[in-house]
Coordinates of C-alpha atoms and ligand atoms in Angstrom, one line a residue:
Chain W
X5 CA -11.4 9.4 14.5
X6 CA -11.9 8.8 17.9
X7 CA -12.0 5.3 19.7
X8 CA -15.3 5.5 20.8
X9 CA -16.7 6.3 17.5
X10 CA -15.0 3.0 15.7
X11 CA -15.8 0.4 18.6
X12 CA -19.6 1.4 18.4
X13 CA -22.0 -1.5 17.5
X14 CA -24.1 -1.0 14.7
X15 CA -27.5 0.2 17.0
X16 CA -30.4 1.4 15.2
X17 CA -29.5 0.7 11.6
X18 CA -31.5 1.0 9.1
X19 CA -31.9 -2.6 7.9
X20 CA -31.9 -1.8 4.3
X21 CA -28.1 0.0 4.7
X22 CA -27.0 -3.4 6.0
X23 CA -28.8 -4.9 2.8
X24 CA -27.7 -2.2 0.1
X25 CA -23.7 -3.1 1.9
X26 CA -24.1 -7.4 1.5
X27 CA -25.4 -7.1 -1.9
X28 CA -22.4 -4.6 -3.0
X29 CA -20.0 -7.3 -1.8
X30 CA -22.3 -10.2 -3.1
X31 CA -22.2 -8.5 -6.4
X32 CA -18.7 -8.1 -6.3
X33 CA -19.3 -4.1 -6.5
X34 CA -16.8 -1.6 -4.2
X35 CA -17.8 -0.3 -2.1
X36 CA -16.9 3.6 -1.7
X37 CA -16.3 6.0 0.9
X38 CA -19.8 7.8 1.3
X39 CA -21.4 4.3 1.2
X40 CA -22.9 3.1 4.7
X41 CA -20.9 0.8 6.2
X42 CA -20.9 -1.7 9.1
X43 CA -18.9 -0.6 12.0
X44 CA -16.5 -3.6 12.3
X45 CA -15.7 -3.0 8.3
X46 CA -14.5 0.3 8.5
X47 CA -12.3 -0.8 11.6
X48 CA -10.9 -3.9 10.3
X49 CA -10.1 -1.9 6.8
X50 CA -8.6 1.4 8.8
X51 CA -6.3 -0.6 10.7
X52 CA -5.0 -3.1 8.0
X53 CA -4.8 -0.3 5.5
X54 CA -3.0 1.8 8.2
X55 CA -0.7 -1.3 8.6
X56 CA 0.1 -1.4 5.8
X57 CA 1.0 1.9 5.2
X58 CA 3.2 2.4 8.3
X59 CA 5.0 -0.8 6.7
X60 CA 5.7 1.1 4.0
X61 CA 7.3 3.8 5.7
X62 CA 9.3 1.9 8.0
X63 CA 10.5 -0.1 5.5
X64 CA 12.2 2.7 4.1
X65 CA 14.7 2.2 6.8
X66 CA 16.6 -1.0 6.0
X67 CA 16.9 -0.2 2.0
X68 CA 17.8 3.5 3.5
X69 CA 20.7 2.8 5.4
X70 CA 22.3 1.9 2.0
X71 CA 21.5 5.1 0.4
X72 CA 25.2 6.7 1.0
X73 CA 27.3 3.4 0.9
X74 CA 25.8 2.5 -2.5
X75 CA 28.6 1.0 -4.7
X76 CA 27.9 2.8 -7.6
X77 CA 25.8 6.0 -8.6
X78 CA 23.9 3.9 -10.8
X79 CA 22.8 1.9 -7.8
X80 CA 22.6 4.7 -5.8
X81 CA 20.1 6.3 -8.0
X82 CA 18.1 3.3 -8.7
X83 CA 18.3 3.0 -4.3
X84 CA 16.8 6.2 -3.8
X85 CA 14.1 6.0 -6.4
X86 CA 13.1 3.0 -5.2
X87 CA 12.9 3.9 -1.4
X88 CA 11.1 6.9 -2.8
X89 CA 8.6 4.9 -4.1
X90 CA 7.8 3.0 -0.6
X91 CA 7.4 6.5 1.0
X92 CA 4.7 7.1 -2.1
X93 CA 3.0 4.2 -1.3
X94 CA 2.9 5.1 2.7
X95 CA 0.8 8.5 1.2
X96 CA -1.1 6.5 -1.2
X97 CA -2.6 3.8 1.6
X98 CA -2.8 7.1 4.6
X99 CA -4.6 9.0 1.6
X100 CA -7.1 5.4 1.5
X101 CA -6.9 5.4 5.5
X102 CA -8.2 8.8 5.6
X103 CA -11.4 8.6 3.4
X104 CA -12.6 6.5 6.2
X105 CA -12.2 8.9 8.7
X106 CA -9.0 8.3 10.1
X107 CA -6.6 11.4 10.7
X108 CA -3.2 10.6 9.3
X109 CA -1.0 12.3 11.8
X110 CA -3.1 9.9 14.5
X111 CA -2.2 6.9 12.5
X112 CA 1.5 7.8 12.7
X113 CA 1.7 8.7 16.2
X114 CA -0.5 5.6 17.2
X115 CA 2.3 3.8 14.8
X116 CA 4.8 5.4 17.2
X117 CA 3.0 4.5 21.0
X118 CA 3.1 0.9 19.2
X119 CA -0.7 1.1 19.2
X120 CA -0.4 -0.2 15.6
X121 CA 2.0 -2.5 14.3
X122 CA 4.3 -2.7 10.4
X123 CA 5.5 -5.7 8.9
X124 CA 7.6 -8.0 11.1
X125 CA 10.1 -8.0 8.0
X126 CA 11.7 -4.7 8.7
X127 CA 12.8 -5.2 12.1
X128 CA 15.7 -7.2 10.7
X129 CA 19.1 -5.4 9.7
X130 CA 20.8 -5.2 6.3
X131 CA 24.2 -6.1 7.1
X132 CA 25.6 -6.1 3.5
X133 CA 24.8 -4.3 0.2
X134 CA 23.5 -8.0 -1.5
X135 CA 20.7 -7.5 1.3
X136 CA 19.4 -4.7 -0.9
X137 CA 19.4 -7.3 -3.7
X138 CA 17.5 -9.5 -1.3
X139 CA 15.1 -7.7 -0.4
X140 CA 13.5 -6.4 -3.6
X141 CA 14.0 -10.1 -4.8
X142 CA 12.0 -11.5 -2.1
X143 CA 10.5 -9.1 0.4
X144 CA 9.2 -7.0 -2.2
X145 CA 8.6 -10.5 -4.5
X146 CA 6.4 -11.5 -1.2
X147 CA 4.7 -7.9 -1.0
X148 CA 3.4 -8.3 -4.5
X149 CA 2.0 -11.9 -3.7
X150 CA 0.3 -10.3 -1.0
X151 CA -0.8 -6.7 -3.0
X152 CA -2.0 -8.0 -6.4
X153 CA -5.1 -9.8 -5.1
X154 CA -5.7 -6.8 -2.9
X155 CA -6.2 -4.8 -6.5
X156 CA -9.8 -6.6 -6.0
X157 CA -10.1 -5.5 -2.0
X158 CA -13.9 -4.4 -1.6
X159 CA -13.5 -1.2 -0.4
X160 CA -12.7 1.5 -3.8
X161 CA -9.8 3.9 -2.7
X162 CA -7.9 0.7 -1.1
X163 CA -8.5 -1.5 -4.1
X164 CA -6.7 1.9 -6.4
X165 CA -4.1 2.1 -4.1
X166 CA -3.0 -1.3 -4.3
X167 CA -3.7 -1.0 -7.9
X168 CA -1.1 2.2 -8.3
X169 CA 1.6 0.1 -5.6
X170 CA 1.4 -2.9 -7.9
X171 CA 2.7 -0.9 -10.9
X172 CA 5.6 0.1 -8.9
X173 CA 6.7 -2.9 -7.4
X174 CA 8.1 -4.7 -10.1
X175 CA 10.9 -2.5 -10.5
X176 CA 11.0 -2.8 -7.4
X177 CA 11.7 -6.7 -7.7
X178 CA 13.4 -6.4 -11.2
X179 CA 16.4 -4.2 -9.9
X180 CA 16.8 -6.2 -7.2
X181 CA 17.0 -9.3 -8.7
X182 CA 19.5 -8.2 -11.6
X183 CA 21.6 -6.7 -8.7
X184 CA 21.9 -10.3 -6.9
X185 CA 22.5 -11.7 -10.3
X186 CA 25.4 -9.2 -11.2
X187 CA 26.9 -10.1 -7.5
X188 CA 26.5 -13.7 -8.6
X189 CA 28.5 -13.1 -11.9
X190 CA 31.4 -11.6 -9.4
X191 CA 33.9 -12.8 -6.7
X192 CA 33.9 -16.3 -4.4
X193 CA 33.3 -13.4 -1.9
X194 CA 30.7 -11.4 -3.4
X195 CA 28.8 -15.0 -4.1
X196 CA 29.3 -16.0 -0.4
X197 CA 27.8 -12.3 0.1
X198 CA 24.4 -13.4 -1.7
X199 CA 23.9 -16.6 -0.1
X200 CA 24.4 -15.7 3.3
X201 CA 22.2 -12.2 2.5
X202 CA 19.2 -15.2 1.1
X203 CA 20.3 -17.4 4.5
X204 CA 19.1 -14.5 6.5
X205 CA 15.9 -13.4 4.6
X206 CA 14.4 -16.5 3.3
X207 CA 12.5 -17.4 6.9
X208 CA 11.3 -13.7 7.6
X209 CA 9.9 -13.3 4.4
X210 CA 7.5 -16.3 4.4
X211 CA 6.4 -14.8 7.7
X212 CA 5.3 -11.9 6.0
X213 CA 2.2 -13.4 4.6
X214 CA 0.9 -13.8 8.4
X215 CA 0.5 -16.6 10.9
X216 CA -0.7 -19.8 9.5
X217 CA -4.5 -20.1 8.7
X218 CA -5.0 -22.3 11.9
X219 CA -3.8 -19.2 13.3
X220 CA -5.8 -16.2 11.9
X221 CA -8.9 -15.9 13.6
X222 CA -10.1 -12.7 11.8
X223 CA -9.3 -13.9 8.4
X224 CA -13.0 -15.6 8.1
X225 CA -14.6 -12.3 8.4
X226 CA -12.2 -10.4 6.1
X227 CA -12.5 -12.7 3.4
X228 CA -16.4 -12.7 3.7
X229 CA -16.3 -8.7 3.4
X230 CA -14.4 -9.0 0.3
X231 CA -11.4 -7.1 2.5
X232 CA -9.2 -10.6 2.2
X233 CA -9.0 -12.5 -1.3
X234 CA -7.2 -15.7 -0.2
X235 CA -5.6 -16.9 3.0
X236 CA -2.1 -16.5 4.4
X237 CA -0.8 -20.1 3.8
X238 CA -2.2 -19.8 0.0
X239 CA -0.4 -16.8 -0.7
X240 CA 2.7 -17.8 0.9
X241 CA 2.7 -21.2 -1.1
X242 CA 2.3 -19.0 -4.5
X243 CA 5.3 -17.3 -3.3
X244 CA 7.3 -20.6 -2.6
X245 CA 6.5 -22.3 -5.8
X246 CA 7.4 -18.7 -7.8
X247 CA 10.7 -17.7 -6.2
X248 CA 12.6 -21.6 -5.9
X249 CA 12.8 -21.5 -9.7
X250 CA 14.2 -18.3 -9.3
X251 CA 16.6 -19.3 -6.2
X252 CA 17.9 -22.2 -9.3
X253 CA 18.7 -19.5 -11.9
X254 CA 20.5 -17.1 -9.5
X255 CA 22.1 -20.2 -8.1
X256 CA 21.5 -19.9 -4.6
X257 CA 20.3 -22.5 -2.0
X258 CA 17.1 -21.7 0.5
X259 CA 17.8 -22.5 3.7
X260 CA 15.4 -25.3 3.8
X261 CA 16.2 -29.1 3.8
X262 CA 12.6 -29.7 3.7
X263 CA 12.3 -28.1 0.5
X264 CA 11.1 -30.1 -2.1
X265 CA 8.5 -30.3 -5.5
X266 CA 5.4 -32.6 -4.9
X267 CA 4.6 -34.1 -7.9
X268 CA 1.5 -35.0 -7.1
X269 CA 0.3 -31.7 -6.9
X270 CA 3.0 -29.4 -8.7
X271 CA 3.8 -27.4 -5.5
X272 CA 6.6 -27.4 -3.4
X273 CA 6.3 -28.3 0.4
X274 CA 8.5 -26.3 2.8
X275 CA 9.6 -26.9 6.3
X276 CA 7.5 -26.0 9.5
X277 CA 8.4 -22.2 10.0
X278 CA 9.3 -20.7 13.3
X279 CA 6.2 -19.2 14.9
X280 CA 7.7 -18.5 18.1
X281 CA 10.6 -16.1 16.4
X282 CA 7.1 -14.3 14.3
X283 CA 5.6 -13.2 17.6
X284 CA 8.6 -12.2 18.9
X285 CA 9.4 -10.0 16.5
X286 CA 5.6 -8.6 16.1
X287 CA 5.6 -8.2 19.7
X288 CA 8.7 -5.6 19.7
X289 CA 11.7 -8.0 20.3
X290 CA 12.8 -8.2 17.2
X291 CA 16.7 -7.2 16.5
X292 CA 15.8 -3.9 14.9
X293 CA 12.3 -2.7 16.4
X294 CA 13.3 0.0 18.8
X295 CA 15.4 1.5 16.2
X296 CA 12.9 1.6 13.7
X297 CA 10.3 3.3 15.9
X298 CA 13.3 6.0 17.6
X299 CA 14.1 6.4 13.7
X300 CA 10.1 7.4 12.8
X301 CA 10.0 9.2 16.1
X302 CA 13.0 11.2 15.5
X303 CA 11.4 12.4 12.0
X304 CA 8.2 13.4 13.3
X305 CA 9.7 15.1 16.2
X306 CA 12.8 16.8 14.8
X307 CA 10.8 18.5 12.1
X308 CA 8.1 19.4 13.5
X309 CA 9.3 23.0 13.3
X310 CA 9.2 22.7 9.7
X311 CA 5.5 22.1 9.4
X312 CA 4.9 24.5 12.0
X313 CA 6.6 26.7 9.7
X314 CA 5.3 26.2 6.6
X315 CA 1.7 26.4 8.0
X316 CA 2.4 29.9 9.7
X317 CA 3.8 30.8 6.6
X318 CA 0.5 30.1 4.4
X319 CA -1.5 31.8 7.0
X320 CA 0.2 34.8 6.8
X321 CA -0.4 35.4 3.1
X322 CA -3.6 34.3 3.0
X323 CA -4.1 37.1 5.2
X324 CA -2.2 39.4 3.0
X325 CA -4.4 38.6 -0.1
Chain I
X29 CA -2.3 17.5 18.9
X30 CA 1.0 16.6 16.1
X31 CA 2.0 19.3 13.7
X32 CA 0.6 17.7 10.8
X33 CA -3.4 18.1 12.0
X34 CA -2.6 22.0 10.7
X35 CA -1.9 21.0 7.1
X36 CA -5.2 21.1 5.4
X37 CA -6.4 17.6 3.0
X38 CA -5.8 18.3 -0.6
X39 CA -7.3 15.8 -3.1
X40 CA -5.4 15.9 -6.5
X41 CA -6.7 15.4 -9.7
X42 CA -4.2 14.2 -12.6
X43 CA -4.9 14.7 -16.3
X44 CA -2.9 11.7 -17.6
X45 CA -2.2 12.9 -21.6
X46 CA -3.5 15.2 -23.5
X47 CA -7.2 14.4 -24.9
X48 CA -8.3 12.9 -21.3
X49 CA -10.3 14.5 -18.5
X50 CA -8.5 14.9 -15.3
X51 CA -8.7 12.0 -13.0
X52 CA -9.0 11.8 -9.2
X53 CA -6.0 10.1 -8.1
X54 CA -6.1 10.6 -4.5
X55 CA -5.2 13.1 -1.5
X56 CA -2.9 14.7 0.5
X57 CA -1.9 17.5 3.4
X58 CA -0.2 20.3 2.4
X59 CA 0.1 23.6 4.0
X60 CA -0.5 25.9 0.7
X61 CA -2.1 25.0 -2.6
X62 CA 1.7 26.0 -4.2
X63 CA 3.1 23.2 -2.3
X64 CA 0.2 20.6 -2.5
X65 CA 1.1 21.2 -6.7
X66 CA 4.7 20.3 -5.9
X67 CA 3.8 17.7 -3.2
X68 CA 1.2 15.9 -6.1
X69 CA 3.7 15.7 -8.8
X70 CA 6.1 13.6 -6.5
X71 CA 3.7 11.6 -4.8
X72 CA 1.2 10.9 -7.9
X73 CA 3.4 11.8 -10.7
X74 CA 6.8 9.8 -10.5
X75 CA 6.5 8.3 -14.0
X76 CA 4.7 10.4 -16.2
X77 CA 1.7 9.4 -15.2
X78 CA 0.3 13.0 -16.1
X79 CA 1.0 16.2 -18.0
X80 CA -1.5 18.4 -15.9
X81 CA -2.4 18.3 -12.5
X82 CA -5.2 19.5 -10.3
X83 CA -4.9 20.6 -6.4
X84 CA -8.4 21.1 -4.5
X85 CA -8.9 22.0 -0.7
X86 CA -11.0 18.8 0.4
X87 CA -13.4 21.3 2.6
X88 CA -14.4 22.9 -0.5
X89 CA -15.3 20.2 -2.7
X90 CA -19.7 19.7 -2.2
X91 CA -20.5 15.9 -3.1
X92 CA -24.2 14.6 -3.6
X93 CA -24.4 11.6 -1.3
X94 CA -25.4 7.8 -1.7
X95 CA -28.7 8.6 0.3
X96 CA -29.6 11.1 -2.5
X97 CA -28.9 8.8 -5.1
X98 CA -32.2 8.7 -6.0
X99 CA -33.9 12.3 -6.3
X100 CA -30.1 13.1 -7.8
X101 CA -29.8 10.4 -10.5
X102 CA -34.0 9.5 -10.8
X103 CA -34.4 12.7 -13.7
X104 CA -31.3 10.9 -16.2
X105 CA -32.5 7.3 -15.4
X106 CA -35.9 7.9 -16.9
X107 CA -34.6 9.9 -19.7
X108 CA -33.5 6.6 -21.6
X109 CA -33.5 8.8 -24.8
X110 CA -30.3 10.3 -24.1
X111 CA -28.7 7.4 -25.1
X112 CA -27.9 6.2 -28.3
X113 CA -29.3 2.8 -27.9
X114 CA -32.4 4.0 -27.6
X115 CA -32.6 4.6 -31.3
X116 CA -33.3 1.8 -33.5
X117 CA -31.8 1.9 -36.8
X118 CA -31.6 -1.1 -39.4
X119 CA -28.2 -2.6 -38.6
X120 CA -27.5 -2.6 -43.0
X121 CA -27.1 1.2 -42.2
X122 CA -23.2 1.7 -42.6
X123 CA -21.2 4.4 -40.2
X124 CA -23.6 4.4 -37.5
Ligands
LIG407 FE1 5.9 -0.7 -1.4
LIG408 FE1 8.4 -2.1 -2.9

């Protein structure tokens, strides 16, 4: 899809397309990809949806770079189907990204110029095994916060997509919540392992749900289109009051003094979260961000030869036939 | 222009057990309909999700549009008969 094409105003549209669209999103309806569609709808969906896919992709890294130093084959195996999974949902959302006319290998080498961003979450290391733990408890504990209302997105092949991520995801939480709890029923050591794993984590994944509504200019819109279900602070509060009950029973601490149940409303209020380190990290300066991108770069350059290959290949008995 | 543009779209139908239609699931490149088979059972097919799947080369799939909709769909929207509640029967009629 080229640039030109998506930044077009709507000119000379027939009025009743723009009418047949509202009332699909008034009536709750999705809307699908042969359906007219405004110009600034299919934008704001290609590149959230491609976001979100290159988040799932890079975020194959961190979990990855466990895959051989796994302390048991058990956990190896449950490792590898699990960062498995996150390269399935990557095809799932560029499979959504392309009904609207994007090219997947464009999305991935925009991905890799740092035209389009991933989740600030995976430009952080995981310095110890009980990080795997950590982040299926609470980065992938955030991601479904964020996902399941997504299952009601506007647009059809997104909202199936999220629908067919959301299945997967609570393994993904499940294992990695039993594997903190397992550390927590070992050494002083491995204990000392999962608090200081939570100490790190616990910050970057309440960034994950976005900068704070003040702060989210384009959230309006998406919600009006039906794109959006609820806003960043609300999601990230779900997430606080769901996972400090959980924090009690593994019998860690959040690194929060400010933590702390309001009874007048049920909900817990949290302390004011560093916005400063969030644009940092978006904005490439995070500890792991050139890494992540050298990683996807190597992959697409380094094999290149092999779909090169495979194409020539095809062609060649296709002609034979 | 990246290697991938050469892979041709795939969209992949899934039946998920026996007694169901096949579904559309979604789509993906592959460079041969062999491999878009093996490439849909590991991307849509992890967890039994299907005992049968369907490969189709996007470019030869034809589609009626939303435009059409209504010289397509008019000819069964006026043919209310085809469907059974367009039959009335007394409701002490048992079985039906
Ligand atoms: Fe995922
Ligand atoms: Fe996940």
């Amino acid at each position: 899809m080229s640039a030109t094409a998506l930044d077009s105003p709507d000119v000379d549209v027939d009025p009743g397309l723009q009418e047949q669209f509202d009332a699909t999103i008034a009536a709750e309806r999705r809307i699908e990809p042969r359906d007219w569609m405004p110009e600034g709808y299919r934008r704001t969906l290609v590149r959230q949806i491609a976001q979100h896919a290159h988040s799932e992709i890079i975020g194959m890294q961190p979990e990855g770079d466990w895959l051989l130093r796994a302390p048991s084959l058990r956990r190896k195996a449950v490792l590898l189907a699990k960062v498995q999974d996150e390269a399935g949902h990557g095809m799932y959302l560029y499979s959504a990204a392309e009904t609207l006319g994007a090219d997947r290998a464009d999305l991935t080498d925009r991905l890799i110029d740092g035209r389009q961003k991933y989740s600030s979450i995976f430009n952080y290391p995981t310095l110890t095994f009980a990080d795997v733990g950590v982040i299926g408890w609470l980065v992938d504990g955030a991601a479904i916060c964020n996902q399941v209302p997504l299952c009601r997105s506007s647009y059809g092949p997104y909202a199936r997509a999220m629908v067919r991520v959301c299945k997967e995801e609570s393994f993904h939480q499940r294992q990695g919540y039993e594997l903190l709890l397992t550390m927590m029923r070992g050494t002083p050591e491995q204990r000392a392992m999962v608090q200081d794993a939570v100490d790190r984590w616990w910050w970057p994944s309440l960034m994950m749900f976005g900068p704070p509504d003040t702060d989210s200019p384009n959230s309006a819109q998406s919600m009006a289109w039906g794109i959006k279900r609820h806003s960043n602070d609300e999601l990230r509060q779900r997430f606080v009051d769901m996972t400090v009950p959980q924090a009690a029973f593994l019998g860690v601490t959040l690194p929060d003094p400010d933590l702390a149940l309001d009874p007048s409303t049920g909900r817990y209020r949290f302390g004011a979260i560093d916005w400063e380190e969030l644009k940092r990290v978006i904005s490439g300066a995070g500890p792991c961000n050139a890494e992540r991108i050298a990683r996807r770069r190597a992959a697409r350059d380094d094999n290149a030869w092999v779909t090169e290959a495979a194409i020539a290949y095809a062609r060649k008995h296709e002609a034979r036939s | 222009m990246s290697a991938r543009a050469g892979w041709p779209l795939y969209e992949v139908f899934v039946r998920g057990k026996r007694g169901l239609n096949h579904v559309h699931v979604g789509s993906l490149h592959a460079p041969d309909d062999e491999m878009a088979v093996h490439a849909a059972r590991d991307v849509y097919t992890r967890r039994n999700e299907g005992v049968s799947i369907w490969v189709v080369r996007a470019d030869a799939i034809t589609a009626s549009s939303p435009d059409e909709k209504d010289p397509m769909f008019a000819p069964s929207g006026d043919k209310v008969y085809r469907h059974p509640t367009f039959y009335e029967i007394p409701a002490d009629v048992p079985h039906i």
